[in-house]
């Protein structure tokens, strides 16, 4: 067993209590943790989506189901996807959760002034800063693989310290960034 796996397992064990919402004071954050991030009841579309989208790993399915729940909860108008090679599979999940959403790619970025949800998978601080400038109080940025490398971990820590970021959720596999300025808080959770 590699040292990274041991480190990941220890982080996993330490996050178990907070993953159920224990110690979370904000009612909106508690609701988001309990009924969006950790919701285990099967949604109406999971079975149909499993039949439509084939060849995904269990980790990817868990992430896409999380994105489905987030989309269902937020009911966004625009979703910008900067992650390559998974656009079609992701769009099936997103469109199933919210039929009105427009899924855009990086080529559409110059044509829009704001967004509801954006997903990135790289430590591109310039892209992040551009998205922060476009963000509104209801925007969400999802960053995948936040512990992939030292650079990515440093990038994630700089995001947490960013003054315009209000609430972050560290799910080990991805990070969720909100811009609602009512409170500033960082939550370390598990995506179960």
CSV table of C-alpha atoms in Angstrom, one decimal, residues 7-192:
chain,number,residue,atom,x,y,z
A,7,UNK,CA,-2.7,9.4,3.9
A,8,UNK,CA,-6.0,9.3,1.9
A,9,UNK,CA,-7.4,6.7,4.3
A,10,UNK,CA,-6.4,8.7,7.4
A,11,UNK,CA,-8.0,11.8,6.0
A,12,UNK,CA,-11.1,9.8,5.2
A,13,UNK,CA,-11.4,8.5,8.8
A,14,UNK,CA,-10.9,12.0,10.3
A,15,UNK,CA,-13.7,13.4,8.2
A,16,UNK,CA,-16.4,10.9,9.1
A,17,UNK,CA,-18.0,12.9,11.9
A,18,UNK,CA,-18.4,16.1,9.9
A,19,UNK,CA,-19.7,14.3,6.9
A,20,UNK,CA,-23.0,13.8,8.5
A,21,UNK,CA,-23.4,17.5,9.3
A,22,UNK,CA,-22.3,17.3,12.9
A,23,UNK,CA,-20.8,20.6,14.0
A,24,UNK,CA,-22.2,22.6,11.1
A,25,UNK,CA,-23.8,25.7,12.4
A,26,UNK,CA,-25.2,27.2,9.2
A,27,UNK,CA,-28.7,25.9,8.5
A,28,UNK,CA,-28.2,26.3,4.7
A,29,UNK,CA,-24.9,24.4,4.8
A,30,UNK,CA,-26.3,21.7,7.0
A,31,UNK,CA,-29.2,21.2,4.5
A,32,UNK,CA,-26.8,21.2,1.6
A,33,UNK,CA,-24.6,18.6,3.3
A,34,UNK,CA,-27.5,16.4,4.5
A,35,UNK,CA,-29.8,16.5,1.5
A,36,UNK,CA,-27.6,17.2,-1.5
A,37,UNK,CA,-24.1,15.9,-0.8
A,38,UNK,CA,-25.0,12.9,1.3
A,39,UNK,CA,-28.4,12.0,-0.1
A,40,UNK,CA,-28.5,8.3,-0.5
A,41,UNK,CA,-32.1,7.7,-1.7
A,42,UNK,CA,-32.1,6.8,-5.4
A,43,UNK,CA,-33.3,9.7,-7.5
A,44,UNK,CA,-35.9,9.2,-10.2
A,45,UNK,CA,-33.3,9.1,-13.1
A,46,UNK,CA,-30.4,7.1,-11.7
A,47,UNK,CA,-31.6,3.8,-13.2
A,48,UNK,CA,-32.3,5.3,-16.6
A,49,UNK,CA,-29.0,7.2,-16.6
A,50,UNK,CA,-27.1,4.0,-15.7
A,51,UNK,CA,-28.6,2.4,-18.8
A,52,UNK,CA,-27.9,5.4,-21.1
A,53,UNK,CA,-24.4,6.1,-20.0
A,54,UNK,CA,-22.0,3.2,-20.1
A,55,UNK,CA,-18.3,2.7,-19.4
A,56,UNK,CA,-18.0,5.0,-16.4
A,57,UNK,CA,-15.9,4.2,-13.3
A,58,UNK,CA,-17.6,4.0,-9.9
A,59,UNK,CA,-15.9,7.2,-8.9
A,60,UNK,CA,-17.1,9.0,-12.0
A,61,UNK,CA,-20.7,7.7,-11.4
A,62,UNK,CA,-20.6,9.0,-7.8
A,63,UNK,CA,-19.4,12.4,-9.0
A,64,UNK,CA,-22.0,12.6,-11.8
A,65,UNK,CA,-24.7,11.6,-9.3
A,66,UNK,CA,-23.5,14.4,-7.0
A,67,UNK,CA,-23.6,16.8,-10.0
A,68,UNK,CA,-27.1,15.6,-10.7
A,69,UNK,CA,-28.2,16.3,-7.1
A,70,UNK,CA,-26.5,19.7,-7.1
A,71,UNK,CA,-28.2,20.6,-10.4
A,72,UNK,CA,-31.5,19.4,-9.1
A,73,UNK,CA,-31.1,21.5,-6.0
A,74,UNK,CA,-29.8,24.7,-7.6
A,75,UNK,CA,-31.9,24.6,-10.9
A,76,UNK,CA,-29.2,26.5,-12.8
A,77,UNK,CA,-29.7,28.3,-16.1
A,78,UNK,CA,-26.0,27.9,-17.2
A,79,UNK,CA,-23.4,25.2,-16.6
A,80,UNK,CA,-19.9,25.7,-18.0
A,81,UNK,CA,-17.8,22.6,-18.4
A,82,UNK,CA,-14.1,23.0,-18.8
A,83,UNK,CA,-13.3,19.3,-18.3
A,84,UNK,CA,-12.5,17.4,-21.5
A,85,UNK,CA,-13.7,13.9,-22.6
A,86,UNK,CA,-16.8,13.6,-20.5
A,87,UNK,CA,-19.1,16.3,-21.9
A,88,UNK,CA,-21.7,13.9,-23.4
A,89,UNK,CA,-22.0,11.7,-20.3
A,90,UNK,CA,-22.2,14.6,-17.9
A,91,UNK,CA,-24.8,16.4,-20.0
A,92,UNK,CA,-27.1,13.4,-19.7
A,93,UNK,CA,-26.9,13.7,-15.9
A,94,UNK,CA,-27.3,17.5,-15.9
A,95,UNK,CA,-30.1,17.7,-18.4
A,96,UNK,CA,-32.0,14.9,-16.5
A,97,UNK,CA,-31.9,17.0,-13.3
A,98,UNK,CA,-32.8,20.3,-14.9
A,99,UNK,CA,-34.2,20.5,-18.4
A,100,UNK,CA,-33.8,24.3,-18.8
A,101,UNK,CA,-30.0,24.3,-18.2
A,102,UNK,CA,-27.7,25.3,-21.0
A,103,UNK,CA,-24.4,23.4,-20.9
A,104,UNK,CA,-21.6,25.5,-22.3
A,105,UNK,CA,-17.9,24.7,-23.0
A,106,UNK,CA,-14.8,26.8,-22.7
A,107,UNK,CA,-15.3,28.1,-26.3
A,108,UNK,CA,-18.5,29.9,-25.1
A,109,UNK,CA,-16.8,31.7,-22.3
A,110,UNK,CA,-16.2,35.0,-24.2
A,111,UNK,CA,-20.0,35.2,-24.9
A,112,UNK,CA,-21.3,35.1,-21.4
A,113,UNK,CA,-21.2,37.5,-18.5
A,114,UNK,CA,-22.2,35.2,-15.6
A,115,UNK,CA,-22.9,31.6,-14.8
A,116,UNK,CA,-24.6,29.4,-12.3
A,117,UNK,CA,-22.2,26.4,-12.2
A,118,UNK,CA,-18.8,25.8,-13.6
A,119,UNK,CA,-16.6,22.7,-13.5
A,120,UNK,CA,-12.9,22.7,-13.9
A,121,UNK,CA,-10.2,20.1,-13.5
A,122,UNK,CA,-6.9,22.0,-13.5
A,123,UNK,CA,-4.9,24.4,-11.4
A,124,UNK,CA,-5.3,27.3,-13.8
A,125,UNK,CA,-5.5,30.3,-11.4
A,126,UNK,CA,-6.2,32.7,-14.4
A,127,UNK,CA,-9.3,30.7,-15.3
A,128,UNK,CA,-10.4,30.6,-11.7
A,129,UNK,CA,-9.9,34.4,-11.4
A,130,UNK,CA,-11.9,35.0,-14.6
A,131,UNK,CA,-14.7,32.8,-13.2
A,132,UNK,CA,-14.6,34.6,-9.9
A,133,UNK,CA,-15.1,37.9,-11.7
A,134,UNK,CA,-18.1,36.5,-13.5
A,135,UNK,CA,-19.6,34.8,-10.4
A,136,UNK,CA,-22.8,36.0,-8.8
A,137,UNK,CA,-23.9,35.3,-5.2
A,138,UNK,CA,-25.6,32.1,-6.5
A,139,UNK,CA,-22.7,30.8,-8.5
A,140,UNK,CA,-20.9,27.5,-7.8
A,141,UNK,CA,-17.5,26.4,-9.0
A,142,UNK,CA,-16.6,22.7,-8.9
A,143,UNK,CA,-13.0,21.8,-9.0
A,144,UNK,CA,-12.1,18.1,-9.5
A,145,UNK,CA,-9.1,16.2,-8.2
A,146,UNK,CA,-8.1,18.8,-5.6
A,147,UNK,CA,-5.5,16.5,-4.1
A,148,UNK,CA,-4.1,15.2,-7.4
A,149,UNK,CA,-0.7,16.9,-6.9
A,150,UNK,CA,1.1,19.3,-4.6
A,151,UNK,CA,0.3,22.2,-7.1
A,152,UNK,CA,-3.4,21.3,-7.1
A,153,UNK,CA,-3.4,21.1,-3.3
A,154,UNK,CA,-1.7,24.5,-3.1
A,155,UNK,CA,-4.2,25.9,-5.6
A,156,UNK,CA,-7.1,24.6,-3.5
A,157,UNK,CA,-5.7,26.2,-0.4
A,158,UNK,CA,-5.3,29.5,-2.2
A,159,UNK,CA,-9.0,29.3,-3.2
A,160,UNK,CA,-10.1,28.7,0.4
A,161,UNK,CA,-8.2,31.8,1.4
A,162,UNK,CA,-9.6,33.9,-1.5
A,163,UNK,CA,-11.6,36.9,0.0
A,164,UNK,CA,-14.4,36.6,-2.6
A,165,UNK,CA,-15.0,32.9,-1.8
A,166,UNK,CA,-17.5,32.5,1.0
A,167,UNK,CA,-18.2,28.8,1.5
A,168,UNK,CA,-16.1,25.8,0.4
A,169,UNK,CA,-16.8,22.1,0.7
A,170,UNK,CA,-13.8,19.8,0.5
A,171,UNK,CA,-15.1,16.3,-0.6
A,172,UNK,CA,-11.6,14.9,-1.3
A,173,UNK,CA,-12.5,14.0,-4.9
A,174,UNK,CA,-13.7,17.5,-5.6
A,175,UNK,CA,-14.1,20.9,-4.1
A,176,UNK,CA,-17.3,23.0,-4.2
A,177,UNK,CA,-16.9,26.8,-4.0
A,178,UNK,CA,-19.8,29.2,-3.3
A,179,UNK,CA,-19.8,33.0,-3.4
A,180,UNK,CA,-22.7,33.9,-1.1
A,181,UNK,CA,-21.2,36.5,1.2
A,182,UNK,CA,-23.3,35.8,4.2
A,183,UNK,CA,-20.6,33.8,5.9
A,184,UNK,CA,-17.1,32.5,5.3
A,185,UNK,CA,-16.6,28.8,6.1
A,186,UNK,CA,-14.7,25.8,4.9
A,187,UNK,CA,-16.1,22.3,5.4
A,188,UNK,CA,-14.2,19.1,5.1
A,189,UNK,CA,-16.5,16.2,4.2
A,190,UNK,CA,-16.7,12.9,2.5
A,191,UNK,CA,-18.6,12.1,-0.7
A,192,UNK,CA,-20.2,8.8,0.3
